XYZ file of C-alpha atoms in Angstrom:
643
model
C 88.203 129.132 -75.535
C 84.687 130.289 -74.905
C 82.794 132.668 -76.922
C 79.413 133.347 -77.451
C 78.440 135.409 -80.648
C 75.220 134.828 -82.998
C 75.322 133.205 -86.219
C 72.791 133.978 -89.259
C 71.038 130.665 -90.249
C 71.026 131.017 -94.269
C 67.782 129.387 -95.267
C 65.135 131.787 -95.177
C 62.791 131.731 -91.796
C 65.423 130.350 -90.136
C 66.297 133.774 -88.513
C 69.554 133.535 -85.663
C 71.405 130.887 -84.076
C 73.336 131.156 -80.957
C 77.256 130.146 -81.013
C 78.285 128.917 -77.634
C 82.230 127.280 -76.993
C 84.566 126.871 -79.238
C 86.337 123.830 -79.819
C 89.003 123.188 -82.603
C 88.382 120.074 -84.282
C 85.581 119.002 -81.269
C 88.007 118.087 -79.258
C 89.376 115.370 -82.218
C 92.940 114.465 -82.203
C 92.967 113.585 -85.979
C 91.699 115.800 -88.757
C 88.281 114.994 -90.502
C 89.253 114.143 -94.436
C 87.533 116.043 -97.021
C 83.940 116.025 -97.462
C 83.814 115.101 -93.983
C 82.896 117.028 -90.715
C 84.058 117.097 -86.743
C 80.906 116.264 -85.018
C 80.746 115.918 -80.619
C 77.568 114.839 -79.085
C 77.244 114.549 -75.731
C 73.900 113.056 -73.260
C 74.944 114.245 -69.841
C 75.379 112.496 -66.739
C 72.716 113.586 -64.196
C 70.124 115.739 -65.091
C 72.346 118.676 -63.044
C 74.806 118.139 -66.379
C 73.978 119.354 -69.708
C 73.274 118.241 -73.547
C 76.099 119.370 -75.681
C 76.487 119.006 -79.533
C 79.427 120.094 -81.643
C 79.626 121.130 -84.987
C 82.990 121.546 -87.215
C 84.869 123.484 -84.160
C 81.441 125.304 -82.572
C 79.201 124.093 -79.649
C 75.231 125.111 -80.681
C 73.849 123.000 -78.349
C 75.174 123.605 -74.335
C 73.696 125.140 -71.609
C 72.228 128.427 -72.243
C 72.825 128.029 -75.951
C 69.605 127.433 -77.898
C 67.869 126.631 -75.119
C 69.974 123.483 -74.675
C 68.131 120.809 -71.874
C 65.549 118.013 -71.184
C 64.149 116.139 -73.616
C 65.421 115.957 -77.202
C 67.979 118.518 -78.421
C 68.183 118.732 -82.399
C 70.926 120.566 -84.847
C 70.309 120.703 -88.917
C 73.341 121.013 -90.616
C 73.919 122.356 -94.017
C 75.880 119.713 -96.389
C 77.380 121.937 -98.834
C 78.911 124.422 -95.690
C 79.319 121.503 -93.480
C 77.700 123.804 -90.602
C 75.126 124.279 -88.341
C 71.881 126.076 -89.609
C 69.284 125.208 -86.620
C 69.222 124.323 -83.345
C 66.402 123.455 -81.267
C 65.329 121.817 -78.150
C 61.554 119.640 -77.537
C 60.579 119.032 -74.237
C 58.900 115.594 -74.576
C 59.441 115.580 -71.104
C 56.997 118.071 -70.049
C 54.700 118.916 -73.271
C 53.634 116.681 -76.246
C 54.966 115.770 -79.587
C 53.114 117.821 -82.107
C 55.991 121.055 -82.436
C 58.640 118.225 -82.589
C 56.713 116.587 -85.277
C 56.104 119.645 -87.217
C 59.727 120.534 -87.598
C 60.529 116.901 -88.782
C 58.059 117.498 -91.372
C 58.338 120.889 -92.465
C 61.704 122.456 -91.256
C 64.176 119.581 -92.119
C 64.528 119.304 -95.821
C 65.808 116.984 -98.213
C 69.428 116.892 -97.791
C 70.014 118.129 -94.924
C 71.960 116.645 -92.300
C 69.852 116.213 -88.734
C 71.944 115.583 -85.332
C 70.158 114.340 -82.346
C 70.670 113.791 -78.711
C 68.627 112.806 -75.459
C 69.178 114.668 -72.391
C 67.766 113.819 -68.979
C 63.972 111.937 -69.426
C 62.901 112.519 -73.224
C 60.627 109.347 -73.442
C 57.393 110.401 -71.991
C 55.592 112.301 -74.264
C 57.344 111.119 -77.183
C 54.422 109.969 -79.655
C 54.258 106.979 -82.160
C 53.910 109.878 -85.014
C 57.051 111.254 -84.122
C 59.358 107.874 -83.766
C 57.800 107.069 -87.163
C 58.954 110.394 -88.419
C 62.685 109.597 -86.737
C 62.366 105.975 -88.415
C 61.236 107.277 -91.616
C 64.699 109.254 -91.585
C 67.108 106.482 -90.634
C 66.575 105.611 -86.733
C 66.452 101.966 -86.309
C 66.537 102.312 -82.485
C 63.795 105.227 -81.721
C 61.333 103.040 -80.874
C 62.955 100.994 -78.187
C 63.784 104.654 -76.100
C 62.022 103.847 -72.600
C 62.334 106.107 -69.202
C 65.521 108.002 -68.770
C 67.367 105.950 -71.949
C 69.963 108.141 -73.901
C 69.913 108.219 -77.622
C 71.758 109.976 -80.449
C 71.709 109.981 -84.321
C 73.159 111.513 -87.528
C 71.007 111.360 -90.636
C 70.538 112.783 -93.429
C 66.828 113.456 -95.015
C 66.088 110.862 -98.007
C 68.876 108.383 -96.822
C 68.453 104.686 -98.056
C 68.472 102.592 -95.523
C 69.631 102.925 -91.627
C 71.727 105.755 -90.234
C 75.407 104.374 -89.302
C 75.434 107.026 -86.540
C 73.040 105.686 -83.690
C 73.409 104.830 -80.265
C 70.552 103.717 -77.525
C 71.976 103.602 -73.899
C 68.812 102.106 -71.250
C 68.747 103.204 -68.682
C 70.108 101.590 -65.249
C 68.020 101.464 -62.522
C 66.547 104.660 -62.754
C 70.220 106.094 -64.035
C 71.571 106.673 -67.626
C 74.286 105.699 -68.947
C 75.535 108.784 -70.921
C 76.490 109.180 -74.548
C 79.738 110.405 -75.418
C 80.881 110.490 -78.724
C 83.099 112.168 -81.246
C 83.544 111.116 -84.952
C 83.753 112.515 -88.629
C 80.597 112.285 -89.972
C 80.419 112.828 -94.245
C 78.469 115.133 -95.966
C 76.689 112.527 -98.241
C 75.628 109.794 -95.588
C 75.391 106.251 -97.210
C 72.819 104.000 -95.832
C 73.111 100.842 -93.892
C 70.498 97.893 -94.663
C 69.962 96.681 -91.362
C 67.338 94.556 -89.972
C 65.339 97.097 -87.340
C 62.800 96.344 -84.228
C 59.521 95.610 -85.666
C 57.491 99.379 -86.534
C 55.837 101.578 -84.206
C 52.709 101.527 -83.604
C 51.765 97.795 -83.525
C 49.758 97.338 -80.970
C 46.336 96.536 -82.676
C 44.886 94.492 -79.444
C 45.120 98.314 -76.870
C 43.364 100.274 -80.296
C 40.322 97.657 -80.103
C 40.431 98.325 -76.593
C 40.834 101.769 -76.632
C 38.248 102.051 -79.335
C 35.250 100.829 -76.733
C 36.511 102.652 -73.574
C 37.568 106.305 -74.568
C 37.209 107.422 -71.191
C 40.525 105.685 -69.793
C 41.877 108.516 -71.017
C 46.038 108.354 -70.378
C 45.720 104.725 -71.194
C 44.137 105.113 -74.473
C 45.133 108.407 -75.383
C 46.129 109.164 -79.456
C 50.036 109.624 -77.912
C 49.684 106.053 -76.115
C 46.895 104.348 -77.265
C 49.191 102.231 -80.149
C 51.953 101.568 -78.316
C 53.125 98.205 -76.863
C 53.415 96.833 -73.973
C 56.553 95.388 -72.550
C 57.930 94.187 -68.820
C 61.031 96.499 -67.675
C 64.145 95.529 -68.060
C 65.810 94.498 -64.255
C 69.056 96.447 -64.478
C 69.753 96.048 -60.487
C 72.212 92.948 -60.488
C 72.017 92.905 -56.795
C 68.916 91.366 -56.588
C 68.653 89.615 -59.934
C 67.260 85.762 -58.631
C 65.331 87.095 -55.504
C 62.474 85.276 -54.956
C 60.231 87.959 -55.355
C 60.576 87.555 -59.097
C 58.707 84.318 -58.829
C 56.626 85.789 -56.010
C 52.823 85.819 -57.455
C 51.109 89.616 -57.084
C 47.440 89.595 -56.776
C 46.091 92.568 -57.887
C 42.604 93.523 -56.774
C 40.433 95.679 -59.233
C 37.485 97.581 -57.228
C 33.930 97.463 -57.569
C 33.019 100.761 -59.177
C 32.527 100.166 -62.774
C 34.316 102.743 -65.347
C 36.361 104.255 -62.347
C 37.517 101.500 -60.977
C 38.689 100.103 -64.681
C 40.576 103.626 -64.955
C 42.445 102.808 -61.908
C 43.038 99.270 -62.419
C 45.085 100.609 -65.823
C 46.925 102.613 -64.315
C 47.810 100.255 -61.708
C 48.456 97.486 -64.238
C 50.708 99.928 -66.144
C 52.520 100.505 -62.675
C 53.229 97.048 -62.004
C 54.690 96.028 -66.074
C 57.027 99.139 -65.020
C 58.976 97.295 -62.734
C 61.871 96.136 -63.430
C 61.919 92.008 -63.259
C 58.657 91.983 -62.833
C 57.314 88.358 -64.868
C 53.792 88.328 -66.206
C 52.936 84.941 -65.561
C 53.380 85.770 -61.815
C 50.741 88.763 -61.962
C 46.973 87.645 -61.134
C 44.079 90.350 -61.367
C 41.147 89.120 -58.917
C 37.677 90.890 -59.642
C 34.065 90.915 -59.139
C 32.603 90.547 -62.808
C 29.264 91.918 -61.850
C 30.616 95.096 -60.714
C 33.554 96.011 -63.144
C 33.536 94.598 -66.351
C 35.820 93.824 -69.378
C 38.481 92.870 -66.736
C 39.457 89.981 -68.479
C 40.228 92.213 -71.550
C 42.567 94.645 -69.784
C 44.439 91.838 -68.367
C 45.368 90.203 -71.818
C 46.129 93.393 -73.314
C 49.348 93.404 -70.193
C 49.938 89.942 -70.597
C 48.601 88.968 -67.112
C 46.663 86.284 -65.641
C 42.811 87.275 -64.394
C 40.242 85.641 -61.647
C 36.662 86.126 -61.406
C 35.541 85.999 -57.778
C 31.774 85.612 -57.154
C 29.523 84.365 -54.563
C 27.867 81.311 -54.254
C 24.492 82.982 -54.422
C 25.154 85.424 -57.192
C 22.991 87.936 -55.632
C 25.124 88.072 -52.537
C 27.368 90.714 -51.848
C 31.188 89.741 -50.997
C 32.149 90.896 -47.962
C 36.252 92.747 -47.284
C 37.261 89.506 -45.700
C 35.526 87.227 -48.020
C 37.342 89.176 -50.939
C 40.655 88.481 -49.248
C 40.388 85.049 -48.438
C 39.446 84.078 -52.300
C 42.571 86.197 -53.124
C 44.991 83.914 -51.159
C 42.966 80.963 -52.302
C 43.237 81.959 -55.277
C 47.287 82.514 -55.416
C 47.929 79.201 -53.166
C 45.825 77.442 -56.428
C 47.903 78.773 -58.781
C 51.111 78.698 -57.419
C 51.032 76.179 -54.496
C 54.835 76.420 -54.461
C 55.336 79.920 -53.543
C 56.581 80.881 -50.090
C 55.427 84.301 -50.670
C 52.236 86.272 -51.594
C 52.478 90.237 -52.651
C 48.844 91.752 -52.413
C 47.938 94.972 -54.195
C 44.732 96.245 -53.496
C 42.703 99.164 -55.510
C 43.501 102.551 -56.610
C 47.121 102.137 -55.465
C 50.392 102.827 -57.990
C 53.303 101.639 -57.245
C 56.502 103.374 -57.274
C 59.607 102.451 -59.614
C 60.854 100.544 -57.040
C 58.091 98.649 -55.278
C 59.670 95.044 -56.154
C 63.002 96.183 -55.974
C 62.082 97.471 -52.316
C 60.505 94.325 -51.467
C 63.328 92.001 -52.954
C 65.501 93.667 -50.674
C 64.036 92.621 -47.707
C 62.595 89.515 -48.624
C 64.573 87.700 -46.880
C 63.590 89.640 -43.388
C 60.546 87.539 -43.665
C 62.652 84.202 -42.415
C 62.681 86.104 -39.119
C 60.004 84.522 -37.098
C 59.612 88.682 -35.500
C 58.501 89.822 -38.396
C 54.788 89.342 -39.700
C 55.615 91.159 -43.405
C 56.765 93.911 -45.511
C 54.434 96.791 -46.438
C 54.931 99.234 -48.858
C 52.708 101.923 -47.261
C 53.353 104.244 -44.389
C 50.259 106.034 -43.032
C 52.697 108.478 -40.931
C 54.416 109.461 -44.852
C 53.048 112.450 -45.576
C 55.107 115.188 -47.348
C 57.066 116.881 -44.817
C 57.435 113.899 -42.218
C 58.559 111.443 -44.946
C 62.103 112.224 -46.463
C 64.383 109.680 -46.567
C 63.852 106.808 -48.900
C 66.699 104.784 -47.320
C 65.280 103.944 -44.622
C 62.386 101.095 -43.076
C 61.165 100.640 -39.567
C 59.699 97.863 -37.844
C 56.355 98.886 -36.221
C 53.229 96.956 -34.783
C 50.442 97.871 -36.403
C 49.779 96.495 -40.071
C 48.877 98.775 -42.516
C 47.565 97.342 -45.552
C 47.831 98.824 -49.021
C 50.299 96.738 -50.646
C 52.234 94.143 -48.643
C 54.001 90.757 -48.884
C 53.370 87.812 -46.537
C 54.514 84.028 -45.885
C 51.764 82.073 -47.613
C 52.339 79.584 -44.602
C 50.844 82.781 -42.401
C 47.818 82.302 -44.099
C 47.681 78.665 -44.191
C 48.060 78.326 -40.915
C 46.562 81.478 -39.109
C 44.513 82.892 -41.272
C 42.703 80.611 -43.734
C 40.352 79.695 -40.805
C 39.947 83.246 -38.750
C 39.454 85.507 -41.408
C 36.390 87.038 -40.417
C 38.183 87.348 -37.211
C 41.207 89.137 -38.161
C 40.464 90.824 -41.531
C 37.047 92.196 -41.825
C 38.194 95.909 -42.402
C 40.718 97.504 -44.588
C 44.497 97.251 -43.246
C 44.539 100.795 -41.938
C 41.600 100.141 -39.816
C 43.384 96.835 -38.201
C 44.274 93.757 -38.901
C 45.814 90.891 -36.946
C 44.899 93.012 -33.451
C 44.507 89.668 -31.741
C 46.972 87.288 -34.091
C 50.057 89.447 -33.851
C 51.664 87.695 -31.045
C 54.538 90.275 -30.798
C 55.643 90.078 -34.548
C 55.369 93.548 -36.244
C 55.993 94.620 -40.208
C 58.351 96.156 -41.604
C 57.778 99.943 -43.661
C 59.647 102.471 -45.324
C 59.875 105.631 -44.483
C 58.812 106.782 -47.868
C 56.098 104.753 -49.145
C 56.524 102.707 -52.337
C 52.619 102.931 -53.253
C 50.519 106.119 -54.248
C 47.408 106.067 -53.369
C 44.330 107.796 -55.519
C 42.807 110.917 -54.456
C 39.659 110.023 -52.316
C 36.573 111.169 -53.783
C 32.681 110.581 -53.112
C 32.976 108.212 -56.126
C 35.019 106.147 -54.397
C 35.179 106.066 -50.687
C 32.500 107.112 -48.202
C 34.676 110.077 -46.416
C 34.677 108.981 -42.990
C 36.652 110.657 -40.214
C 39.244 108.210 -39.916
C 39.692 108.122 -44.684
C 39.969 111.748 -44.437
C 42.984 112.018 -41.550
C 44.641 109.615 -43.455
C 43.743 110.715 -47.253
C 43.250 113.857 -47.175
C 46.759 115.312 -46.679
C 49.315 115.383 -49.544
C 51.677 112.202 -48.945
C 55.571 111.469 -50.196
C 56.178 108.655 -53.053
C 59.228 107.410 -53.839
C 60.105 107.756 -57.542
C 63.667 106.849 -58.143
C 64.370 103.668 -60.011
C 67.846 102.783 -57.736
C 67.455 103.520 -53.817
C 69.412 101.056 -51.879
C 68.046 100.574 -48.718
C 70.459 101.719 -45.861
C 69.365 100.050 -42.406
C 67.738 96.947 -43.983
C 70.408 94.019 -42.044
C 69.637 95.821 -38.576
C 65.861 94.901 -38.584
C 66.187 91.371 -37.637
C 64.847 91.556 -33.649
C 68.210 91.924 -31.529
C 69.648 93.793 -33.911
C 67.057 96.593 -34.133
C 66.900 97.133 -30.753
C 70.701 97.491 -30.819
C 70.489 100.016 -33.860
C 68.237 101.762 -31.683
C 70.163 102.304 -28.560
C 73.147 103.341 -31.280
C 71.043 105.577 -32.496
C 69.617 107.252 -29.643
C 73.365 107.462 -28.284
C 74.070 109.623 -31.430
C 71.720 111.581 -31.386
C 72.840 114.947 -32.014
C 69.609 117.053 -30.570
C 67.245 116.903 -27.702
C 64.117 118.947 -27.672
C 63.005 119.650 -24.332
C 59.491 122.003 -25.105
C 57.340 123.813 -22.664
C 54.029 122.458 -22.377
C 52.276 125.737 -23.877
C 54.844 125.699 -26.587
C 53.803 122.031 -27.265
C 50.040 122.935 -27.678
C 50.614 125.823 -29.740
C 52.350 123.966 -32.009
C 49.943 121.323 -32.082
C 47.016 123.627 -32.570
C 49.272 125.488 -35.371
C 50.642 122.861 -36.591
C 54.256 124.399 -36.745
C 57.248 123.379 -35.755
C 59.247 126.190 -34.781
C 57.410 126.435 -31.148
C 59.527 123.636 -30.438
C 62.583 125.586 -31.597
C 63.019 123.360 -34.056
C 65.479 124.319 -37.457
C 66.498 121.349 -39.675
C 68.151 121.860 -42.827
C 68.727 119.985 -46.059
C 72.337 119.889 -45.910
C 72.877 118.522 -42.606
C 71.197 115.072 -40.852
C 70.969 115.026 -37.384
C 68.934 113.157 -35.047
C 66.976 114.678 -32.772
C 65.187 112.599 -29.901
C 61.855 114.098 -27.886
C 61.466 112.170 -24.846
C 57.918 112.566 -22.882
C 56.197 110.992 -20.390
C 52.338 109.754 -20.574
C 50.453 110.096 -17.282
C 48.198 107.146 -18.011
C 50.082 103.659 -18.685
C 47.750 102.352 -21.333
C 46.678 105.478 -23.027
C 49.061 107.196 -25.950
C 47.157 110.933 -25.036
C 50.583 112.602 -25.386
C 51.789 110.871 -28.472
C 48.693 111.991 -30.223
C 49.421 115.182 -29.167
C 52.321 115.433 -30.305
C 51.852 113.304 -33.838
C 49.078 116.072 -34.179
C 52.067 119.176 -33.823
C 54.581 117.552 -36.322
C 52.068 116.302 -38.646
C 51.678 112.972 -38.456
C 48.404 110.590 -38.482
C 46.550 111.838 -35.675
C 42.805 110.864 -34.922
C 40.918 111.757 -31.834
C 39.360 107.426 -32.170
C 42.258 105.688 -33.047
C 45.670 104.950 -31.569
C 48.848 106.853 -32.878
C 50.274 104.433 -36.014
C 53.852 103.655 -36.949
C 54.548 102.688 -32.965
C 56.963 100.350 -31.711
C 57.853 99.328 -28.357
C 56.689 102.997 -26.945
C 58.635 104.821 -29.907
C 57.791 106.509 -33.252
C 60.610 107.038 -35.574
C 59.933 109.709 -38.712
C 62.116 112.045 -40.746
C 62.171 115.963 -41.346
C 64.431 117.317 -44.590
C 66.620 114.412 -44.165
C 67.050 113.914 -40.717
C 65.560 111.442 -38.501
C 62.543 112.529 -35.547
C 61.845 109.953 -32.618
C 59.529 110.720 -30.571
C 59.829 108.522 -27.457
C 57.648 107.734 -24.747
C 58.059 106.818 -21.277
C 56.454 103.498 -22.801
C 60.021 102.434 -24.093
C 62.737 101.208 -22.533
C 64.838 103.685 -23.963
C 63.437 106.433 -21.818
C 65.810 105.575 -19.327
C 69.044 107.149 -21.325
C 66.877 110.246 -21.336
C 65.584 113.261 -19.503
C 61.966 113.732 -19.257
C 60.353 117.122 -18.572
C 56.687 117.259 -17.414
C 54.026 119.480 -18.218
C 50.344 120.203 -17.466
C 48.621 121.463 -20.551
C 45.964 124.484 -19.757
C 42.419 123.264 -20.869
C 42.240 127.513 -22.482
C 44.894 126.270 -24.922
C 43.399 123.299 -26.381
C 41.188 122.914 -29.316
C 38.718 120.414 -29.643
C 41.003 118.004 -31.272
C 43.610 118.763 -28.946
C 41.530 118.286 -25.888
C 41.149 114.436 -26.857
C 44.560 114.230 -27.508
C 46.245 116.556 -24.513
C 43.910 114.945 -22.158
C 46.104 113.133 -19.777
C 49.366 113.875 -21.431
C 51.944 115.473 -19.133
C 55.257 115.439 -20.499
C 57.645 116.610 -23.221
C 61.170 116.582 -24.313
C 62.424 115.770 -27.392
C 65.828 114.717 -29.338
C 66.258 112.852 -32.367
C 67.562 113.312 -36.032
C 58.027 113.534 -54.754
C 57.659 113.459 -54.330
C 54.048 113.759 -55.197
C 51.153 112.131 -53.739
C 48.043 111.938 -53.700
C 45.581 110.355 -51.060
C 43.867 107.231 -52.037
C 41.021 105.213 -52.105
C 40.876 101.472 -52.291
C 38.389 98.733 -53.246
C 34.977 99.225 -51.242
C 34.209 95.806 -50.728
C 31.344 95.483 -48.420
């Protein structure tokens, strides 16, 4: 039976408190003895469920009563009545600490009975001042609540001792596991003398720290600034013993003093945040002269550090040089390794950037494939939707990668200057390829920085790719769904399969094609996808010149994509570009593939009137179109100016 009706809270202030469901008992089978109470406390399932909290036979905590949601949900109970007084939700989700820590204070009073409950993410914001308050009450777990963990306790203010009602769930890859319990709780609790986790705030190494370089501000924030620091738990037994556990990750800081330290914490904090991840496998590589105290931050996570200077100290390290002491560096240190995972500067890396990469580790025994990136210069937020999914493409694109250390031993080591004297966007291995290509995800596993005077000169070629708001994933848990068709043969076959399927062909009039490319809108291709339903849609064209990609960038520039008037379209392979719209997956494909074939091709002849000057570069020779084929935050990026 479900009622609601108001109830007057007694103590004075307190004012009204809303009655939601009722539930004899709480749902118990057996009656509560004497003295004793029916108590139901429940942490949800997804974040689509709802906190709920029972007390003797009457929900005050469900959805739409007391404002029942995220974060931490909290009911004070009157001993003598053996009822619900106040209920209240904290959002430590979205806002800070200090009205949670107030009513712990000021609002619970001795006696009284406090029931809590997580719902959804209610870790975040959580501050060392309020888990003391929560331990100062009885809570020998509080401090061990990490990202998406469930936790519930009974108390009772002035108890001796530990609360015997008290439950931590962690979470599991990126899921909880909920809380569901119902018991008799007494009105007099008795304490338990248990041994608990050492105190909050005991991290006396990040205070010094934090003392000397207030203006990492997150980092060393009053709310964060104490608290420790500690690997994530791996939760994902699929993948527990991968090598990429044991895989070393060079991190390199940038050159740019206080900024770049900023970035390099959060970076650092990004990499202890995944789960597996082993510190003696982490190495920070930096230039001394340029950002300093390096070797400071590093201890203070527990990882490794390497200085990296010049011979002649006045000399200025050059991109390539910078790279070259980074693999020299990890091939010292861990000559072993089959594997090296480079991070380079400003970048964050999603929840799952080594679960991601431990996934398709073992891609990298396929002599086709040159590596795994965790970057995808085409992801930006409405072309990059679908988390489950990696391509195979020819161009490398930096950022954050893993390689065979053999590929540097015996490719690289001695044509660095060659291959690698510009960032990864810009090119690498354009003359060492030899038909192998990498393998990237649809949505990238890195974030990278806003770009800013401060830390990249804004070029034409940083601000197409920077510039535009890009998709992140940020789930713990996304399996990857094509990842055992990207060995060579079997992509190709996965591609045929696909373009089979496919469940829409676009077939756009040349006028509609510029307009959309000088709009930038879609719908002048007549094209409608919606959330609930993939498809594949496939838009075959036709280039008029064999060796130019005039039509591609044409049509990269109408849906989006990286488009610049100097460099070729990105993401390509074999004359194909494969993206995603609300779910469903774009390919755009070219008379450059051997796919074409399976396909009709209509031409067109764009009108010079039509085209801007961007589109003029692009449209220049194109003359064909006809398409089929089926958090997110971001931010643009900047990485390490090494010149």
């Amino acid at each position: 039976m479900t009622c609601k009706r108001r109830s007057t809270g007694e103590r004075a202030g307190v004012g009204v408190m809303q009655v939601g469901s009722i539930e004899p008992n709480c749902g118990l089978v057996e009656v509560c003895p004497n003295h004793h109470f029916p108590v139901h406390v429940y942490s949800g399932k997804t974040n689509d469920d709802q906190p709920r909290v029972c007390i003797s036979g009457k929900y005050v905590i469900e959805k739409d009563v007391n404002s029942g949601g995220r974060g931490l949900n909290l009911v004070v109970v009157d001993p003598k009545q053996m009822k619900a007084i106040i209920a209240k939700r904290f959002d430590t989700y979205a806002g800070d600490s200090s009205q949670l820590e107030a009513f712990l204070s000021q609002e619970v009073l001795e006696g009284d009975i406090l029931v809590a409950v997580t719902f959804d993410e209610a870790s975040r914001n959580l501050s060392p001042a309020a888990k003391n308050l929560f331990a100062k009450l009885g809570s020998s777990q509080i401090q061990n609540l990490q990202f998406r963990g469930q936790w519930f306790m009974v108390t009772q203010k002035g108890l001796q001792g530990f609360s015997p009602f008290e439950e931590l769930e962690a979470s599991k890859g990126g899921l909880w596991s909920p809380i569901d319990k119902k018991f008799c709780a007494p009105r007099q609790l008795q304490g338990q003398s248990i041994k608990p986790d050492p105190p909050v705030d005991q991290n006396p190494d990040r205070l010094r720290f934090c003392a000397t370089h207030p203006h990492i501000t997150d980092f060393c924030s009053v709310s964060h600034r104490e608290l420790p620091l500690r690997p994530a738990i791996l939760t994902n037994h699929q993948i527990v013993g991968s090598a990429m556990f044991t895989t070393p990750i060079m991190v390199i800081a940038g050159n740019r003093g206080h900024t770049s330290l900023s970035d390099l914490t959060l970076t650092l904090q990004t990499v202890l945040g995944q789960p597996g991840v082993q510190n003696k496998y982490v190495v920070v590589v930096y230039d001394p002269r340029h950002i300093p105290d390096v070797l400071t931050l590093s201890r203070l996570f527990n990882f490794s550090s390497k200085a990296i200077v010049p011979q002649n100290f006045n000399d200025t390290l050059q991109y390539h040089e910078v790279m070259q002491l980074v693999f020299e560096t990890a091939h010292v240190a861990f000559p072993n390794s089959p594997y090296i995972t480079i991070v380079e500067a400003g970048l964050l890396l999603a929840p799952d950037f080594l679960a991601y990469t431990a996934s398709l580790l073992p891609l990298l025994h396929d002599p086709t494939i040159l590596g795994i990136s965790a970057w995808n210069p085409n992801g930006y937020l409405n072309v990059s939707t679908r988390p489950d999914l990696v391509y195979r493409v020819e161009d490398f694109p930096g950022m954050a990668f893993t390689l065979r250390m053999e590929t540097y031993l015996k490719e690289l080591r001695t044509k660095m200057k060659q291959c690698c004297n510009r960032r990864g966007w810009g090119g690498w291995f354009k003359a060492g390829r030899w038909n192998r290509e990498i393998i990237i995800p649809d949505i990238s596993r890195v974030l990278h920085r806003p770009v800013g005077p401060e830390l990249e000169p804004a070029t034409p070629l940083i601000h197409a790719l920077f510039q535009r708001l890009r998709a992140t994933n940020l789930e713990m848990n996304t399996p990857i769904l094509n990842g055992e068709s990207l060995a060579a043969q079997r992509y190709e076959a996965h591609l045929s399969s696909i373009l089979n399927s496919s469940s829409l062909t676009l077939t756009p009039a040349h006028d509609e094609v510029l307009r959309c490319a000088d709009e930038k809108d879609t719908q002048h291709l007549h094209l409608n996808l919606t959330t609930d339903r993939q498809a594949v849609v496939v838009l075959p064209y036709k280039e008029s010149d064999m060796d130019g990609w005039s039509g591609m960038k044409l049509l990269s520039q109408c849906f989006g994509l990286f488009h610049h008037q100097d460099s070729p379209p990105k993401g390509l392979h074999k004359g194909l570009l494969r993206f995603s719209m609300k779910g469903s997956e774009v390919i755009l494909l070219s008379n450059h593939s051997p796919s074409l074939p399976h396909h009709q091709v209509c031409h067109y002849c764009p009108h010079p009137a039509l085209r801007n000057t961007t589109t003029t570069t692009a449209t220049a020779t194109a003359t064909a179109i006809s398409t089929t084929t089926t958090a997110t935050t971001t931010m643009g990026t900047s990485a390490a100016a090494f010149t």
